[in-house]
Amino acid sequence: FTILMLTLLVLLTVATFLWNLLVLATILRVKAFHRVPHNLVASTAVSDVLVAALVMPLSLVKELSAGRRWRLGRELCLVWVCFDVLCCTASIWNVTAIALDRYWSITRHLDYTLLTRRRISNIMIALTWALSATISLAPLFGWGETYSPEQEHCQVSQEPSYAIVSTGGAFYLPLCVVLFVYWKIYKAAKFRVGGRRRNAVVPLPEAAQVKEASHEPQMVFTARHAAITFQTDGETWREQKEKKAALMVGILIGVFVLCWIPFFITELISPLCSCTIPPVWKSIFLWLGYSNSFFNPLIYTAFNKNYNNAFKNLFVKQR
């Protein structure tokens, strides 16, 4: 069982690294992707690649050691914890930025122009990495201790004040943002989706009555003694786009919450109540959170045909 679990963790690490690297390579090679919202996707892929390259391998080494002890020294412990908090926090906030971008593109599609979208997305990326760096570097300046040489423990600072600030800034605040955003996206998409509509040719007096009674959008043309009313049958292109965006954001948020909420609940409760959580459960919750970096590119590329076509072209050209 141990060999099986370690094999799965190695496969998860390799798959996370390769898949996010593929997304980055595609964005760099395809000129059509050198714009928003692909810069948000690229920022997410960068954070997830760093999780797979710098964080997950050292976590795997820790899992292999007896009693999950840290035998690599204090300096490497500080580096690992710093990159762990930095990359995972950046990944979470990048998901939040993607959700916000989809929300504004749906609810403010007239004001949210390409220029405005690019400027706001660049600001969100800068704030994401700045906040992540602030949270990750705080223990290096004396806010709690990450390494215990006597017990050979290496973990995120268990100082109660730091636990509250770090978990709030890294998870609970973005969680509130994404839940609010999805609720607003769902309301906007549901409001715009109309029922099935029809085209009609009715006498002019009846057309006036229908126009007053109907609340559905319609186009009325008067031709002598009759009015021709054109209404779309089914959903419009924008309604379909909004429903697709709502579905993508919903899945992205759902997977994000399921992957990270067990870890951050234990990270907040453990320092505050001085509870001792079994190491095996801490490892399960930690790797469940890491798996979010694997699911992110799968979700936002599965809902974009351009990525699927770009992947195919990338491999065809290489051949």
mmCIF file of C-alpha atoms in Angstrom:
data_model
loop_
_atom_site.group_PDB
_atom_site.id
_atom_site.type_symbol
_atom_site.label_atom_id
_atom_site.label_comp_id
_atom_site.label_asym_id
_atom_site.label_seq_id
_atom_site.Cartn_x
_atom_site.Cartn_y
_atom_site.Cartn_z
ATOM 1 C CA PHE A 1 0.000 0.000 0.000
ATOM 2 C CA THR A 2 2.841 2.402 0.812
ATOM 3 C CA ILE A 3 4.525 1.705 -2.528
ATOM 4 C CA LEU A 4 1.222 2.241 -4.329
ATOM 5 C CA MET A 5 0.597 5.562 -2.599
ATOM 6 C CA LEU A 6 4.122 6.820 -3.280
ATOM 7 C CA THR A 7 3.786 5.808 -6.928
ATOM 8 C CA LEU A 8 0.546 7.774 -7.215
ATOM 9 C CA LEU A 9 2.145 10.821 -5.584
ATOM 10 C CA VAL A 10 5.096 10.671 -8.001
ATOM 11 C CA LEU A 11 2.699 10.403 -10.950
ATOM 12 C CA LEU A 12 0.662 13.335 -9.605
ATOM 13 C CA THR A 13 3.815 15.450 -9.305
ATOM 14 C CA VAL A 14 5.038 14.636 -12.809
ATOM 15 C CA ALA A 15 1.588 15.071 -14.387
ATOM 16 C CA THR A 16 1.060 18.418 -12.654
ATOM 17 C CA PHE A 17 4.410 19.705 -13.873
ATOM 18 C CA LEU A 18 4.016 18.496 -17.474
ATOM 19 C CA TRP A 19 0.415 19.576 -17.908
ATOM 20 C CA ASN A 20 0.988 23.111 -16.641
ATOM 21 C CA LEU A 21 4.201 23.335 -18.663
ATOM 22 C CA LEU A 22 2.205 22.363 -21.752
ATOM 23 C CA VAL A 23 -0.266 25.170 -21.068
ATOM 24 C CA LEU A 24 2.570 27.680 -20.701
ATOM 25 C CA ALA A 25 4.266 26.474 -23.901
ATOM 26 C CA THR A 26 0.989 26.766 -25.795
ATOM 27 C CA ILE A 27 0.365 30.323 -24.571
ATOM 28 C CA LEU A 28 3.913 31.350 -25.522
ATOM 29 C CA ARG A 29 3.786 29.780 -29.002
ATOM 30 C CA VAL A 30 0.289 30.873 -30.066
ATOM 31 C CA LYS A 31 0.112 34.628 -30.681
ATOM 32 C CA ALA A 32 -3.663 34.661 -30.236
ATOM 33 C CA PHE A 33 -3.113 33.730 -26.589
ATOM 34 C CA HIS A 34 -0.880 36.775 -25.909
ATOM 35 C CA ARG A 35 -3.800 38.694 -24.427
ATOM 36 C CA VAL A 36 -6.309 38.547 -21.616
ATOM 37 C CA PRO A 37 -7.671 36.387 -20.122
ATOM 38 C CA HIS A 38 -4.776 34.099 -21.103
ATOM 39 C CA ASN A 39 -2.299 36.104 -19.024
ATOM 40 C CA LEU A 40 -4.344 35.083 -15.973
ATOM 41 C CA VAL A 41 -4.207 31.476 -17.129
ATOM 42 C CA ALA A 42 -0.462 31.813 -17.649
ATOM 43 C CA SER A 43 0.003 33.230 -14.141
ATOM 44 C CA THR A 44 -1.970 30.305 -12.713
ATOM 45 C CA ALA A 45 0.093 27.834 -14.727
ATOM 46 C CA VAL A 46 3.336 29.443 -13.474
ATOM 47 C CA SER A 47 2.277 29.080 -9.843
ATOM 48 C CA ASP A 48 1.165 25.482 -10.417
ATOM 49 C CA VAL A 49 4.397 24.606 -12.245
ATOM 50 C CA LEU A 50 6.367 25.964 -9.295
ATOM 51 C CA VAL A 51 4.252 23.884 -6.917
ATOM 52 C CA ALA A 52 5.102 20.759 -8.908
ATOM 53 C CA ALA A 53 8.791 21.633 -9.397
ATOM 54 C CA LEU A 54 9.811 23.123 -6.026
ATOM 55 C CA VAL A 55 7.241 22.078 -3.435
ATOM 56 C CA MET A 56 5.860 18.632 -4.209
ATOM 57 C CA PRO A 57 9.262 16.851 -4.644
ATOM 58 C CA LEU A 58 10.495 17.995 -1.214
ATOM 59 C CA SER A 59 7.134 17.063 0.290
ATOM 60 C CA LEU A 60 7.602 13.629 -1.241
ATOM 61 C CA VAL A 61 11.058 13.343 0.333
ATOM 62 C CA LYS A 62 9.489 14.190 3.684
ATOM 63 C CA GLU A 63 6.854 11.485 3.163
ATOM 64 C CA LEU A 64 9.603 8.923 2.471
ATOM 65 C CA SER A 65 11.507 9.660 5.693
ATOM 66 C CA ALA A 66 10.746 7.633 8.821
ATOM 67 C CA GLY A 67 8.081 9.333 10.909
ATOM 68 C CA ARG A 68 7.790 12.079 8.284
ATOM 69 C CA ARG A 69 10.776 13.854 9.843
ATOM 70 C CA TRP A 70 12.738 16.586 8.084
ATOM 71 C CA ARG A 71 16.359 15.530 7.647
ATOM 72 C CA LEU A 72 17.460 18.146 5.093
ATOM 73 C CA GLY A 73 18.495 20.922 7.480
ATOM 74 C CA ARG A 74 17.105 24.258 8.583
ATOM 75 C CA GLU A 75 17.975 26.285 5.461
ATOM 76 C CA LEU A 76 16.248 23.929 3.050
ATOM 77 C CA CYS A 77 13.277 23.751 5.412
ATOM 78 C CA LEU A 78 12.882 27.524 5.281
ATOM 79 C CA VAL A 79 13.148 27.506 1.493
ATOM 80 C CA TRP A 80 10.579 24.712 1.166
ATOM 81 C CA VAL A 81 8.039 26.305 3.511
ATOM 82 C CA CYS A 82 8.516 29.707 1.858
ATOM 83 C CA PHE A 83 7.904 28.348 -1.652
ATOM 84 C CA ASP A 84 5.056 26.164 -0.391
ATOM 85 C CA VAL A 85 3.130 29.130 1.000
ATOM 86 C CA LEU A 86 4.111 31.426 -1.896
ATOM 87 C CA CYS A 87 3.135 29.121 -4.763
ATOM 88 C CA CYS A 88 -0.014 27.658 -3.209
ATOM 89 C CA THR A 89 -1.296 31.090 -2.168
ATOM 90 C CA ALA A 90 -0.555 32.471 -5.644
ATOM 91 C CA SER A 91 -2.380 29.532 -7.232
ATOM 92 C CA ILE A 92 -5.453 30.148 -5.062
ATOM 93 C CA TRP A 93 -5.524 33.889 -5.774
ATOM 94 C CA ASN A 94 -4.998 33.290 -9.504
ATOM 95 C CA VAL A 95 -8.120 31.110 -9.511
ATOM 96 C CA THR A 96 -9.904 33.980 -7.773
ATOM 97 C CA ALA A 97 -8.641 36.417 -10.421
ATOM 98 C CA ILE A 98 -9.948 34.177 -13.232
ATOM 99 C CA ALA A 99 -13.357 34.026 -11.538
ATOM 100 C CA LEU A 100 -13.415 37.833 -11.160
ATOM 101 C CA ASP A 101 -12.434 38.305 -14.811
ATOM 102 C CA ARG A 102 -15.268 36.026 -15.967
ATOM 103 C CA TYR A 103 -17.692 37.855 -13.686
ATOM 104 C CA TRP A 104 -16.824 41.314 -15.028
ATOM 105 C CA SER A 105 -16.836 40.098 -18.644
ATOM 106 C CA ILE A 106 -20.407 38.827 -18.169
ATOM 107 C CA THR A 107 -21.941 41.598 -16.080
ATOM 108 C CA ARG A 108 -20.047 44.549 -17.574
ATOM 109 C CA HIS A 109 -19.323 43.402 -21.123
ATOM 110 C CA LEU A 110 -19.888 46.903 -22.559
ATOM 111 C CA ASP A 111 -17.606 48.749 -20.118
ATOM 112 C CA TYR A 112 -15.119 45.895 -19.657
ATOM 113 C CA THR A 113 -13.192 46.578 -22.867
ATOM 114 C CA LEU A 114 -10.009 44.797 -23.929
ATOM 115 C CA LEU A 115 -7.833 47.676 -22.708
ATOM 116 C CA THR A 116 -9.598 47.824 -19.336
ATOM 117 C CA ARG A 117 -9.474 44.061 -19.040
ATOM 118 C CA ARG A 118 -5.729 43.980 -19.702
ATOM 119 C CA ARG A 119 -5.018 46.696 -17.161
ATOM 120 C CA ILE A 120 -7.172 45.113 -14.443
ATOM 121 C CA SER A 121 -5.778 41.623 -15.080
ATOM 122 C CA ASN A 122 -2.194 42.906 -14.790
ATOM 123 C CA ILE A 123 -3.091 44.637 -11.509
ATOM 124 C CA MET A 124 -4.672 41.435 -10.174
ATOM 125 C CA ILE A 125 -1.595 39.388 -11.116
ATOM 126 C CA ALA A 126 0.740 41.874 -9.410
ATOM 127 C CA LEU A 127 -1.408 41.961 -6.258
ATOM 128 C CA THR A 128 -1.628 38.146 -6.241
ATOM 129 C CA TRP A 129 2.124 37.632 -6.189
ATOM 130 C CA ALA A 130 2.766 40.557 -3.826
ATOM 131 C CA LEU A 131 0.273 39.265 -1.260
ATOM 132 C CA SER A 132 1.575 35.702 -1.618
ATOM 133 C CA ALA A 133 5.169 36.879 -1.089
ATOM 134 C CA THR A 134 4.174 38.896 1.985
ATOM 135 C CA ILE A 135 2.460 35.911 3.622
ATOM 136 C CA SER A 136 5.261 33.491 2.768
ATOM 137 C CA LEU A 137 8.159 35.713 3.883
ATOM 138 C CA ALA A 138 6.655 36.804 7.210
ATOM 139 C CA PRO A 139 8.078 33.825 9.219
ATOM 140 C CA LEU A 140 11.577 34.652 7.950
ATOM 141 C CA PHE A 141 11.370 37.943 9.850
ATOM 142 C CA GLY A 142 10.498 36.332 13.164
ATOM 143 C CA TRP A 143 6.755 35.706 12.946
ATOM 144 C CA GLY A 144 6.774 32.157 14.287
ATOM 145 C CA GLU A 145 9.140 29.246 13.755
ATOM 146 C CA THR A 146 9.038 26.707 10.944
ATOM 147 C CA TYR A 147 11.839 24.312 11.944
ATOM 148 C CA SER A 148 12.367 22.325 15.146
ATOM 149 C CA PRO A 149 15.850 20.723 15.229
ATOM 150 C CA GLU A 150 15.075 18.592 18.300
ATOM 151 C CA GLN A 151 12.009 16.910 16.780
ATOM 152 C CA GLU A 152 13.179 17.367 13.171
ATOM 153 C CA HIS A 153 9.865 18.978 12.255
ATOM 154 C CA CYS A 154 9.463 21.307 9.308
ATOM 155 C CA GLN A 155 6.079 22.928 8.849
ATOM 156 C CA VAL A 156 4.313 26.239 8.369
ATOM 157 C CA SER A 157 4.594 28.489 11.415
ATOM 158 C CA GLN A 158 2.135 27.445 14.127
ATOM 159 C CA GLU A 159 2.056 30.866 15.790
ATOM 160 C CA PRO A 160 -1.702 31.476 16.382
ATOM 161 C CA SER A 161 -1.635 35.067 15.088
ATOM 162 C CA TYR A 162 0.230 34.005 11.951
ATOM 163 C CA ALA A 163 -2.142 31.067 11.452
ATOM 164 C CA ILE A 164 -5.131 33.423 11.476
ATOM 165 C CA VAL A 165 -3.558 35.972 9.124
ATOM 166 C CA SER A 166 -2.016 33.442 6.723
ATOM 167 C CA THR A 167 -5.053 31.168 6.392
ATOM 168 C CA GLY A 168 -7.346 34.173 6.106
ATOM 169 C CA GLY A 169 -5.243 35.828 3.411
ATOM 170 C CA ALA A 170 -4.389 32.633 1.553
ATOM 171 C CA PHE A 171 -7.758 30.871 1.623
ATOM 172 C CA TYR A 172 -10.728 32.234 3.545
ATOM 173 C CA LEU A 173 -10.706 35.685 1.921
ATOM 174 C CA PRO A 174 -10.420 34.337 -1.661
ATOM 175 C CA LEU A 175 -13.031 31.704 -0.743
ATOM 176 C CA CYS A 176 -15.515 34.443 0.161
ATOM 177 C CA VAL A 177 -14.672 36.298 -3.053
ATOM 178 C CA VAL A 178 -15.146 33.306 -5.364
ATOM 179 C CA LEU A 179 -18.390 32.229 -3.690
ATOM 180 C CA PHE A 180 -19.789 35.753 -4.042
ATOM 181 C CA VAL A 181 -18.603 35.944 -7.656
ATOM 182 C CA TYR A 182 -20.163 32.614 -8.593
ATOM 183 C CA TRP A 183 -23.446 33.620 -6.983
ATOM 184 C CA LYS A 184 -23.460 36.835 -9.053
ATOM 185 C CA ILE A 185 -22.488 34.985 -12.249
ATOM 186 C CA TYR A 186 -25.247 32.431 -11.686
ATOM 187 C CA LYS A 187 -27.814 35.188 -11.137
ATOM 188 C CA ALA A 188 -26.658 37.091 -14.244
ATOM 189 C CA ALA A 189 -26.724 33.987 -16.449
ATOM 190 C CA LYS A 190 -30.099 32.864 -15.106
ATOM 191 C CA PHE A 191 -31.586 36.339 -15.580
ATOM 192 C CA ARG A 192 -30.540 36.566 -19.232
ATOM 193 C CA VAL A 193 -31.585 33.071 -20.255
ATOM 194 C CA GLY A 194 -35.049 33.355 -21.794
ATOM 195 C CA GLY A 195 -37.523 30.704 -22.774
ATOM 196 C CA ARG A 196 -38.131 29.512 -26.284
ATOM 197 C CA ARG A 197 -39.307 32.282 -28.538
ATOM 198 C CA ARG A 198 -41.193 32.375 -31.778
ATOM 199 C CA ASN A 199 -41.688 34.469 -34.881
ATOM 200 C CA ALA A 200 -45.188 35.782 -35.488
ATOM 201 C CA VAL A 201 -47.207 37.759 -38.023
ATOM 202 C CA VAL A 202 -50.257 39.339 -36.375
ATOM 203 C CA PRO A 203 -52.656 42.147 -37.202
ATOM 204 C CA LEU A 204 -51.510 45.573 -36.098
ATOM 205 C CA PRO A 205 -53.972 46.076 -33.172
ATOM 206 C CA GLU A 206 -53.119 42.631 -31.783
ATOM 207 C CA ALA A 207 -49.409 43.334 -32.224
ATOM 208 C CA ALA A 208 -49.728 46.409 -30.046
ATOM 209 C CA GLN A 209 -51.433 44.323 -27.355
ATOM 210 C CA VAL A 210 -48.812 41.592 -27.589
ATOM 211 C CA LYS A 211 -46.014 44.142 -27.348
ATOM 212 C CA GLU A 212 -47.546 45.593 -24.196
ATOM 213 C CA ALA A 213 -48.169 42.208 -22.577
ATOM 214 C CA SER A 214 -44.902 40.513 -23.544
ATOM 215 C CA HIS A 215 -41.782 40.993 -21.500
ATOM 216 C CA GLU A 216 -39.556 39.109 -23.971
ATOM 217 C CA PRO A 217 -37.163 41.013 -26.255
ATOM 218 C CA GLN A 218 -38.555 41.242 -29.756
ATOM 219 C CA MET A 219 -38.262 43.118 -33.045
ATOM 220 C CA VAL A 220 -41.496 44.453 -34.585
ATOM 221 C CA PHE A 221 -41.737 45.613 -38.216
ATOM 222 C CA THR A 222 -44.945 47.195 -39.521
ATOM 223 C CA ALA A 223 -45.996 46.228 -43.058
ATOM 224 C CA ARG A 224 -49.208 48.072 -43.957
ATOM 225 C CA HIS A 225 -51.925 46.375 -41.860
ATOM 226 C CA ALA A 226 -49.798 43.731 -40.153
ATOM 227 C CA ALA A 227 -46.865 43.596 -37.770
ATOM 228 C CA ILE A 228 -44.109 41.011 -38.132
ATOM 229 C CA THR A 229 -42.496 40.050 -34.828
ATOM 230 C CA PHE A 230 -39.122 38.289 -34.908
ATOM 231 C CA GLN A 231 -37.964 36.468 -31.795
ATOM 232 C CA THR A 232 -35.032 34.112 -31.441
ATOM 233 C CA ASP A 233 -35.759 30.441 -30.939
ATOM 234 C CA GLY A 234 -33.691 29.150 -28.064
ATOM 235 C CA GLU A 235 -30.667 30.825 -26.522
ATOM 236 C CA THR A 236 -28.610 33.623 -28.013
ATOM 237 C CA TRP A 237 -24.859 33.415 -28.464
ATOM 238 C CA ARG A 238 -24.255 35.600 -25.390
ATOM 239 C CA GLU A 239 -26.589 33.483 -23.249
ATOM 240 C CA GLN A 240 -24.745 30.334 -24.281
ATOM 241 C CA LYS A 241 -21.407 31.996 -23.516
ATOM 242 C CA GLU A 242 -22.607 33.111 -20.093
ATOM 243 C CA LYS A 243 -23.925 29.649 -19.213
ATOM 244 C CA LYS A 244 -20.624 28.113 -20.309
ATOM 245 C CA ALA A 245 -18.651 30.632 -18.251
ATOM 246 C CA ALA A 246 -20.876 29.997 -15.228
ATOM 247 C CA LEU A 247 -20.348 26.242 -15.573
ATOM 248 C CA MET A 248 -16.560 26.606 -15.923
ATOM 249 C CA VAL A 249 -16.279 28.951 -12.942
ATOM 250 C CA GLY A 250 -18.572 26.709 -10.906
ATOM 251 C CA ILE A 251 -16.444 23.617 -11.534
ATOM 252 C CA LEU A 252 -13.208 25.570 -10.963
ATOM 253 C CA ILE A 253 -14.489 26.906 -7.632
ATOM 254 C CA GLY A 254 -15.987 23.562 -6.580
ATOM 255 C CA VAL A 255 -12.736 21.671 -7.156
ATOM 256 C CA PHE A 256 -10.760 24.468 -5.470
ATOM 257 C CA VAL A 257 -12.949 24.293 -2.341
ATOM 258 C CA LEU A 258 -12.938 20.483 -2.147
ATOM 259 C CA CYS A 259 -9.156 20.322 -2.534
ATOM 260 C CA TRP A 260 -8.149 23.025 -0.067
ATOM 261 C CA ILE A 261 -10.816 23.327 2.626
ATOM 262 C CA PRO A 262 -9.737 20.253 4.678
ATOM 263 C CA PHE A 263 -6.142 21.494 4.830
ATOM 264 C CA PHE A 264 -6.966 25.076 5.790
ATOM 265 C CA ILE A 265 -9.516 24.046 8.414
ATOM 266 C CA THR A 266 -6.872 21.944 10.174
ATOM 267 C CA GLU A 267 -4.229 24.662 9.693
ATOM 268 C CA LEU A 268 -6.479 27.181 11.448
ATOM 269 C CA ILE A 269 -7.854 24.948 14.207
ATOM 270 C CA SER A 270 -4.629 23.141 15.152
ATOM 271 C CA PRO A 271 -2.618 26.200 16.392
ATOM 272 C CA LEU A 272 -5.624 27.802 18.084
ATOM 273 C CA CYS A 273 -6.730 24.818 20.140
ATOM 274 C CA SER A 274 -3.309 23.129 20.417
ATOM 275 C CA CYS A 275 -4.843 20.024 18.867
ATOM 276 C CA THR A 276 -2.677 17.179 17.641
ATOM 277 C CA ILE A 277 -3.726 15.945 14.211
ATOM 278 C CA PRO A 278 -2.385 12.532 13.129
ATOM 279 C CA PRO A 279 0.475 13.002 10.625
ATOM 280 C CA VAL A 280 -1.172 10.712 8.093
ATOM 281 C CA TRP A 281 -4.245 12.961 7.929
ATOM 282 C CA LYS A 282 -2.102 16.071 7.632
ATOM 283 C CA SER A 283 -0.321 14.450 4.688
ATOM 284 C CA ILE A 284 -3.620 13.495 3.035
ATOM 285 C CA PHE A 285 -5.022 17.012 3.380
ATOM 286 C CA LEU A 286 -1.759 18.561 2.142
ATOM 287 C CA TRP A 287 -1.552 16.418 -0.987
ATOM 288 C CA LEU A 288 -5.243 16.918 -1.648
ATOM 289 C CA GLY A 289 -4.492 20.645 -1.751
ATOM 290 C CA TYR A 290 -1.520 20.082 -4.061
ATOM 291 C CA SER A 291 -3.794 18.157 -6.445
ATOM 292 C CA ASN A 292 -5.660 21.394 -7.146
ATOM 293 C CA SER A 293 -2.630 22.467 -9.197
ATOM 294 C CA PHE A 294 -3.232 19.406 -11.392
ATOM 295 C CA PHE A 295 -6.967 20.034 -11.856
ATOM 296 C CA ASN A 296 -6.726 23.768 -12.642
ATOM 297 C CA PRO A 297 -5.342 23.480 -16.214
ATOM 298 C CA LEU A 298 -7.658 20.554 -16.959
ATOM 299 C CA ILE A 299 -10.706 22.640 -16.109
ATOM 300 C CA TYR A 300 -9.984 25.921 -17.863
ATOM 301 C CA THR A 301 -8.665 24.228 -21.018
ATOM 302 C CA ALA A 302 -11.506 21.697 -21.218
ATOM 303 C CA PHE A 303 -13.971 24.579 -21.711
ATOM 304 C CA ASN A 304 -11.903 26.249 -24.445
ATOM 305 C CA LYS A 305 -11.727 24.668 -27.886
ATOM 306 C CA ASN A 306 -8.837 26.955 -28.834
ATOM 307 C CA TYR A 307 -6.608 25.203 -26.314
ATOM 308 C CA ASN A 308 -7.540 21.764 -27.615
ATOM 309 C CA ASN A 309 -6.766 22.815 -31.192
ATOM 310 C CA ALA A 310 -3.520 24.484 -30.071
ATOM 311 C CA PHE A 311 -2.433 21.305 -28.263
ATOM 312 C CA LYS A 312 -3.017 19.264 -31.407
ATOM 313 C CA ASN A 313 -1.147 21.740 -33.610
ATOM 314 C CA LEU A 314 1.732 21.843 -31.119
ATOM 315 C CA PHE A 315 2.258 18.084 -31.280
ATOM 316 C CA VAL A 316 1.731 17.934 -35.064
ATOM 317 C CA LYS A 317 4.375 20.615 -35.658
ATOM 318 C CA GLN A 318 6.800 18.848 -33.359
ATOM 319 C CA ARG A 319 6.370 15.666 -35.370
#
